[in-house]
Amino acid sequence: MKHWVFFAASFMVLLSGCCCKFTKKREMKKRDEQVSKDEKQRNWSKIPTQILELILSRLSRADFYRFGEVCTSWRHVFKQSIIYRSPSPLPSMPLLLLYRLHLFNDIKTGLFSLIDRKMYFPRIPFFQGSNLHCLGSINGWLIMIDTNATRLSSSSSNSNHHRFPSFFFWNPIPNARVMLPSRLNIPYRANWYKLFSKLKASSGPDSPDCLVAALFTGQHNIAFCRPHDESWNIIYVENNNPNAVFADIELLHGKCYVLTETLNYRNITSILVYDLQESYSSSSPPKAKVLISQLHQQVEYNSPNIRDLIFQNHQLFFYLASDSISGILYLILIIVDYNNVHPIEREFIVYKVDNFNNVPMLVRVMDLNGGILFLSHRDSKIVPSSTLTGHEDLIRGNNIYYAHVYPYTESCPLMPRIVKFCMTSGRINHIPLPNPELGSEPTCLWFNPTIW
């Protein structure tokens, strides 16, 4: 009897174990089927095109470019957005383009992001060889000069010919180029690379109203053209003062504004205006009109005498900037202290040109109508803060982001420097920049990459 009880108990234990295993297998099968069902529901490649387009329109610039790498269907939507230019990524803050000459004529290029404070290096260098130089930017286009790709003048003979460099707009994302005239007749010999200190465009090259103005380095003349002109038009100005030069230029609504200064003590003297749009309509060279004269009498300094600033080892930097939406022309003065190991910006003073009884005058302002000014030696652009995305402190209106490479001194090597000036509070904050291992003659300018 005991044997039968033991046998029955053993059989029940074995049967329960088999039942448990069967139950577990059934649960695992159900779970696998559920997982497989969920995976099918989460098939990213099956998302409807309308939803993908909605996602694409909500992405930042960097994520927008990565969108096409997910899968085939996403890449198709990405390519369609490029073809039809819709949807487009959310507006982002410009990047600081840095390039510098290295040994063996190699130019190293970096892009610094204010959002994450990182330096990015393109897989394919923007510039290859020391012959390419960037002198400006507009709407995702870089304004370039190629000193090696010289063109022969069509009117020159074989025995007496002239060579000219190539000027062009370049969008590095799709590698698109729009050529500018190369013929440029100047009455003196000059290094083509150092001939211009800035190239300014009124709009992208795809606009029929695009104008390009060039500021000669250390001279008192400018050049201008349109993308499809045969040659540049040079404006020669009779200058009775050998110490007076053109310091900066700005294009606004078809007019070129020129800031003049004297070389001794770098004192600004006047703002001239040339109506380039009217010159094309009338087929006559534009003539200078004095917008404001004796600027030094209207600019206020904390120091009672500008010479005192110079003698105290300070330098003054003047720039023009404009807001194409409001049509306001600004004058920016920056006072830099050279009494330290690295130059320190001590003061930002901003003026706008306003009319009082039809007389243009400088008026000091404490805001930019909610805009953000990105300023460098090569370019200046005002962007409405309401159109940007990012951290609130970064995209707050009435801020100035100033990037500059100061002249070399024995105590200060050539290093680019970025500062943020808040016009509301008056604070000046230095933004650390990763050491990009600069070579000789570094250059920096603000650039907003775009596919179009």
XYZ file of C-alpha atoms in Angstrom:
452
model
C 0.000 0.000 0.000
C 2.816 2.392 0.841
C 4.410 1.713 -2.548
C 1.205 2.660 -4.315
C 0.948 5.905 -2.336
C 4.566 6.788 -3.126
C 4.026 6.003 -6.816
C 0.886 8.141 -6.995
C 2.601 11.056 -5.275
C 5.579 10.837 -7.662
C 3.256 10.725 -10.640
C 1.383 13.838 -9.448
C 4.667 15.757 -8.988
C 5.817 14.794 -12.486
C 2.454 15.735 -13.969
C 2.477 19.134 -12.274
C 5.989 19.815 -13.569
C 4.954 19.039 -17.116
C 1.926 21.263 -16.759
C 4.106 24.112 -15.507
C 6.513 23.730 -18.416
C 3.620 23.675 -20.876
C 2.116 26.754 -19.253
C 5.445 28.615 -19.392
C 5.959 27.719 -23.054
C 2.453 28.916 -23.848
C 3.068 32.205 -21.999
C 6.397 32.687 -23.768
C 4.743 32.045 -27.136
C 2.026 34.588 -26.376
C 4.669 37.097 -25.267
C 6.712 36.568 -28.461
C 3.606 37.011 -30.555
C 2.810 40.229 -28.703
C 6.373 41.503 -29.187
C 6.220 40.667 -32.878
C 2.892 42.475 -33.128
C 4.335 45.541 -31.342
C 7.366 45.564 -33.631
C 5.099 45.542 -36.648
C 3.161 48.430 -35.170
C 6.440 50.277 -34.551
C 7.809 49.832 -38.058
C 9.330 53.279 -38.603
C 9.475 52.810 -42.352
C 5.670 52.512 -42.534
C 4.946 55.931 -41.027
C 2.715 57.952 -43.398
C 4.424 60.628 -45.473
C 2.279 63.419 -43.996
C 3.444 62.554 -40.480
C 7.081 62.363 -41.611
C 6.794 65.812 -43.160
C 5.325 67.118 -39.915
C 8.238 65.580 -37.977
C 10.722 67.059 -40.452
C 9.313 70.564 -40.003
C 9.883 70.363 -36.229
C 13.565 69.405 -36.380
C 16.589 71.572 -35.767
C 19.163 72.093 -38.496
C 21.450 69.256 -37.354
C 18.612 66.713 -36.887
C 17.103 67.798 -40.204
C 20.256 66.705 -42.055
C 20.350 63.397 -40.124
C 16.719 62.639 -40.969
C 17.541 61.036 -44.318
C 19.893 58.483 -42.736
C 17.160 56.551 -40.864
C 15.764 54.394 -43.677
C 14.781 54.436 -47.339
C 11.306 55.920 -46.874
C 12.645 58.691 -44.647
C 15.390 59.455 -47.172
C 12.748 59.790 -49.888
C 10.812 62.353 -47.820
C 14.069 64.190 -47.083
C 14.976 64.390 -50.787
C 11.483 65.592 -51.662
C 11.798 68.379 -49.095
C 15.051 69.469 -50.760
C 13.492 69.473 -54.234
C 10.376 71.406 -53.240
C 12.078 73.377 -50.425
C 9.348 72.364 -48.007
C 9.259 71.578 -45.189
C 12.360 73.370 -43.959
C 14.183 72.993 -40.619
C 13.557 75.294 -37.699
C 15.635 78.487 -37.805
C 18.879 78.029 -35.883
C 21.593 80.336 -34.641
C 24.451 80.948 -37.070
C 27.660 78.979 -36.651
C 31.050 80.631 -36.398
C 33.156 79.551 -39.359
C 36.861 79.435 -38.542
C 39.572 78.672 -41.046
C 43.320 79.147 -40.852
C 46.356 78.394 -42.968
C 48.532 75.400 -42.125
C 51.703 73.957 -43.542
C 51.719 72.510 -47.060
C 49.014 75.006 -48.117
C 46.326 73.146 -46.216
C 43.462 75.074 -44.652
C 41.814 73.585 -41.604
C 38.152 74.469 -41.198
C 35.962 74.366 -38.105
C 32.405 75.363 -37.201
C 31.718 76.507 -33.647
C 28.183 76.137 -32.275
C 26.960 78.585 -29.648
C 24.209 76.158 -28.602
C 26.383 73.283 -27.369
C 29.718 75.172 -27.242
C 31.439 72.586 -29.453
C 33.711 72.777 -32.465
C 32.720 70.655 -35.461
C 35.069 69.740 -38.281
C 33.515 68.819 -41.651
C 34.420 65.430 -43.096
C 35.300 67.127 -46.358
C 37.301 70.361 -45.786
C 35.581 73.495 -47.012
C 38.817 74.883 -48.416
C 41.600 72.893 -50.037
C 44.804 74.803 -50.695
C 45.784 78.312 -49.671
C 44.245 79.902 -52.766
C 40.642 79.892 -51.466
C 39.565 82.680 -49.148
C 36.175 83.618 -47.726
C 35.325 87.307 -47.465
C 31.629 87.250 -46.570
C 28.426 85.214 -46.215
C 24.714 85.603 -46.889
C 21.797 83.162 -46.384
C 23.885 79.985 -46.361
C 26.189 81.163 -49.172
C 29.870 81.948 -48.691
C 31.364 84.696 -50.869
C 34.698 83.354 -52.067
C 37.787 84.399 -53.982
C 40.049 81.863 -55.702
C 43.409 83.498 -56.371
C 44.798 80.555 -58.348
C 41.856 80.075 -60.721
C 42.785 83.163 -62.718
C 40.946 84.120 -65.878
C 42.379 85.955 -68.857
C 40.786 89.211 -69.859
C 38.749 88.690 -73.046
C 39.898 92.031 -74.427
C 43.599 91.418 -73.846
C 46.077 90.379 -76.495
C 48.471 87.478 -76.234
C 51.434 89.757 -75.673
C 49.798 91.952 -73.076
C 47.170 90.197 -71.016
C 45.782 90.508 -67.537
C 44.874 87.771 -65.131
C 42.024 87.999 -62.667
C 41.007 85.746 -59.789
C 37.646 83.996 -59.605
C 34.921 85.414 -57.391
C 31.873 83.290 -56.654
C 29.058 82.401 -54.272
C 29.478 78.927 -52.805
C 27.023 76.800 -50.825
C 29.165 74.034 -49.281
C 26.228 71.742 -48.376
C 25.109 70.901 -51.954
C 28.467 72.170 -53.340
C 26.714 74.740 -55.543
C 28.485 77.696 -57.144
C 27.282 80.927 -58.716
C 30.050 82.826 -60.441
C 30.680 86.541 -60.056
C 32.572 88.726 -62.543
C 36.326 88.247 -62.494
C 37.395 91.243 -64.540
C 38.586 93.906 -62.112
C 40.770 96.733 -63.403
C 42.618 98.518 -60.622
C 45.276 101.204 -61.088
C 47.809 99.652 -58.708
C 49.427 96.312 -57.986
C 48.064 94.346 -55.056
C 47.950 90.886 -53.553
C 44.570 89.531 -54.649
C 44.042 87.869 -51.263
C 44.643 91.119 -49.381
C 43.008 93.378 -51.953
C 39.550 93.165 -50.339
C 38.784 93.122 -46.633
C 35.072 92.371 -47.061
C 32.547 91.268 -49.673
C 28.951 92.165 -48.866
C 25.832 90.852 -50.647
C 22.328 92.250 -50.408
C 20.742 88.799 -50.849
C 21.457 85.316 -52.101
C 22.553 84.873 -55.730
C 19.180 83.355 -56.677
C 17.494 86.746 -56.129
C 17.165 89.011 -59.217
C 17.964 92.033 -57.026
C 21.252 90.607 -55.715
C 24.009 93.197 -55.395
C 27.575 92.583 -54.244
C 29.860 95.303 -52.899
C 33.574 94.962 -52.188
C 35.568 96.975 -49.668
C 39.196 97.559 -50.655
C 41.751 97.123 -47.878
C 43.210 100.424 -46.708
C 41.871 102.376 -49.690
C 39.166 104.942 -50.352
C 37.271 103.205 -53.158
C 34.767 100.359 -53.496
C 33.613 97.988 -56.237
C 30.180 96.550 -56.942
C 28.522 94.140 -59.372
C 25.692 91.720 -59.989
C 26.251 87.983 -60.441
C 25.805 88.116 -64.238
C 27.739 91.320 -64.979
C 30.757 91.154 -67.269
C 33.021 93.076 -64.894
C 33.144 94.850 -61.580
C 32.288 98.544 -61.392
C 34.838 100.498 -59.382
C 34.008 103.796 -57.704
C 37.039 106.047 -57.424
C 36.704 108.780 -54.863
C 38.786 111.909 -54.944
C 40.382 112.030 -51.562
C 42.266 115.100 -50.457
C 43.174 113.510 -47.134
C 45.795 110.740 -47.557
C 45.046 109.460 -44.041
C 41.330 108.896 -44.719
C 40.162 105.419 -45.765
C 36.934 103.474 -46.099
C 36.538 101.455 -42.898
C 33.339 99.448 -43.464
C 30.428 98.982 -45.857
C 26.804 97.879 -45.532
C 24.111 97.164 -48.142
C 20.524 98.128 -47.411
C 17.641 98.360 -49.888
C 19.871 98.793 -52.949
C 22.153 101.372 -51.352
C 25.742 101.004 -50.164
C 26.642 102.824 -46.963
C 30.324 103.537 -46.392
C 31.979 104.405 -43.086
C 35.103 106.545 -43.395
C 37.837 106.995 -40.803
C 41.260 108.577 -40.405
C 44.304 106.377 -39.914
C 45.685 108.580 -37.180
C 43.876 107.678 -33.957
C 41.308 105.694 -36.011
C 38.747 108.454 -35.718
C 35.552 108.024 -37.768
C 34.670 111.009 -39.911
C 31.528 110.411 -41.988
C 28.975 108.004 -43.470
C 28.589 108.104 -47.260
C 25.807 106.532 -49.299
C 25.841 105.262 -52.895
C 22.610 104.357 -54.663
C 23.739 101.240 -56.569
C 20.223 100.276 -57.653
C 19.686 103.655 -59.291
C 23.028 103.451 -61.087
C 21.852 100.307 -62.885
C 18.611 102.021 -63.882
C 20.317 105.182 -65.145
C 23.458 103.460 -66.521
C 25.603 106.088 -64.849
C 28.173 105.627 -62.063
C 26.779 106.317 -58.594
C 27.845 109.456 -56.825
C 28.547 109.708 -53.139
C 26.181 111.583 -50.880
C 27.275 112.548 -47.401
C 24.702 111.063 -45.061
C 26.350 112.231 -41.822
C 29.533 114.276 -41.457
C 31.710 114.977 -38.416
C 30.746 111.722 -36.753
C 33.343 112.136 -34.035
C 31.326 115.064 -32.661
C 28.183 112.914 -32.306
C 29.779 109.818 -30.764
C 29.982 109.823 -26.966
C 32.725 108.063 -25.018
C 33.071 107.487 -21.313
C 36.554 108.935 -21.676
C 36.450 112.705 -22.266
C 39.060 112.513 -25.033
C 39.473 109.825 -27.646
C 43.241 110.317 -27.617
C 43.275 109.398 -23.945
C 41.923 105.966 -24.878
C 44.674 105.457 -27.441
C 47.396 106.541 -25.056
C 45.982 104.155 -22.431
C 46.573 101.238 -24.846
C 42.961 100.956 -25.958
C 41.788 100.404 -29.511
C 38.540 101.388 -31.180
C 36.670 99.203 -33.662
C 33.793 100.582 -35.756
C 31.210 98.568 -37.717
C 28.085 99.169 -39.737
C 25.067 96.862 -39.494
C 21.518 97.012 -40.791
C 18.109 95.512 -40.148
C 16.542 94.760 -43.533
C 13.079 94.372 -41.968
C 12.907 97.749 -40.231
C 15.330 99.476 -42.623
C 17.467 100.820 -39.759
C 21.205 101.454 -40.195
C 23.335 100.947 -37.061
C 26.808 102.096 -36.077
C 28.586 99.935 -33.489
C 31.620 101.120 -31.545
C 33.684 98.646 -29.503
C 36.411 99.775 -27.104
C 39.057 97.102 -26.481
C 41.600 97.172 -23.665
C 45.078 95.869 -24.596
C 46.559 96.224 -21.115
C 46.080 92.512 -20.398
C 47.484 89.246 -21.678
C 44.410 88.924 -23.873
C 42.424 91.903 -25.194
C 39.262 92.636 -23.215
C 36.178 94.379 -24.591
C 35.375 97.202 -22.207
C 32.418 98.876 -23.849
C 29.868 98.454 -26.640
C 28.165 101.603 -27.916
C 25.338 101.296 -30.464
C 23.836 104.100 -32.529
C 21.184 104.198 -35.216
C 20.786 106.694 -38.029
C 17.607 108.708 -37.512
C 16.117 111.787 -39.129
C 15.362 114.979 -37.243
C 13.655 117.535 -39.479
C 15.003 115.616 -42.480
C 18.540 115.870 -41.117
C 20.209 112.459 -40.530
C 21.773 112.171 -37.095
C 23.153 109.491 -34.792
C 20.935 108.437 -31.900
C 22.239 106.143 -29.188
C 20.002 103.105 -28.645
C 19.732 100.474 -25.926
C 17.993 97.780 -27.948
C 17.805 96.274 -31.451
C 14.009 96.009 -31.641
C 14.229 92.488 -30.277
C 16.842 91.382 -32.809
C 20.186 89.641 -32.266
C 23.305 91.011 -33.948
C 26.011 88.588 -35.084
C 29.101 90.661 -35.770
C 32.601 89.977 -37.077
C 35.238 91.698 -39.172
C 33.920 89.952 -42.295
C 30.175 90.306 -41.868
C 27.250 91.487 -39.767
C 23.702 90.180 -39.643
C 20.687 90.975 -37.475
C 18.299 88.061 -36.893
C 14.872 88.431 -35.203
C 15.046 86.536 -31.917
C 11.453 85.335 -32.338
C 12.501 83.194 -35.307
C 15.263 81.290 -33.511
C 15.119 78.115 -31.435
C 17.408 77.273 -28.555
C 18.088 78.088 -24.935
C 16.217 81.169 -23.764
C 19.379 82.923 -22.620
C 21.031 82.421 -26.016
C 18.174 83.625 -28.216
C 17.100 86.526 -26.030
C 16.645 89.694 -28.057
C 18.943 92.747 -27.962
C 22.108 90.668 -27.669
C 25.305 91.142 -29.681
C 27.593 88.194 -30.436
C 30.965 89.576 -31.466
C 33.699 87.358 -32.943
C 37.070 88.839 -33.768
C 40.739 87.962 -34.180
C 42.663 90.830 -32.683
C 45.936 92.079 -34.170
C 49.021 90.241 -32.996
C 50.988 91.578 -30.043
C 54.000 90.174 -28.235
C 51.896 89.225 -25.225
C 48.852 88.008 -27.154
C 48.961 85.397 -29.940
C 46.452 85.299 -32.772
C 43.372 83.749 -31.196
C 39.726 84.261 -32.143
C 37.553 85.552 -29.351
C 33.772 85.539 -28.888
C 31.910 87.809 -26.498
C 28.241 88.296 -25.800
C 27.016 91.795 -25.009
C 23.553 92.193 -23.515
C 22.241 95.642 -24.368
C 19.530 95.368 -21.710
C 21.828 94.730 -18.743
C 25.083 96.074 -20.174
C 26.937 92.871 -19.302
C 29.812 91.569 -21.421
C 30.485 87.829 -21.153
C 33.338 85.964 -22.788
C 32.380 82.682 -24.495
C 35.219 80.119 -24.269
C 36.309 78.789 -27.624
C 38.083 75.416 -27.928
C 41.665 75.871 -29.045
C 41.513 75.232 -32.784
C 45.331 75.086 -33.158
C 45.515 78.178 -35.289
C 48.175 78.723 -37.871
C 48.832 82.069 -39.524
C 46.195 84.629 -40.493
C 43.064 83.099 -38.934
C 39.682 84.252 -40.177
C 36.251 84.000 -38.574
C 32.770 84.909 -39.759
C 29.168 83.947 -38.978
C 27.637 81.380 -41.295
C 24.196 79.754 -41.344
C 24.429 76.521 -43.388
C 21.448 75.657 -45.539
C 20.707 73.198 -48.309
C 19.201 75.856 -50.573
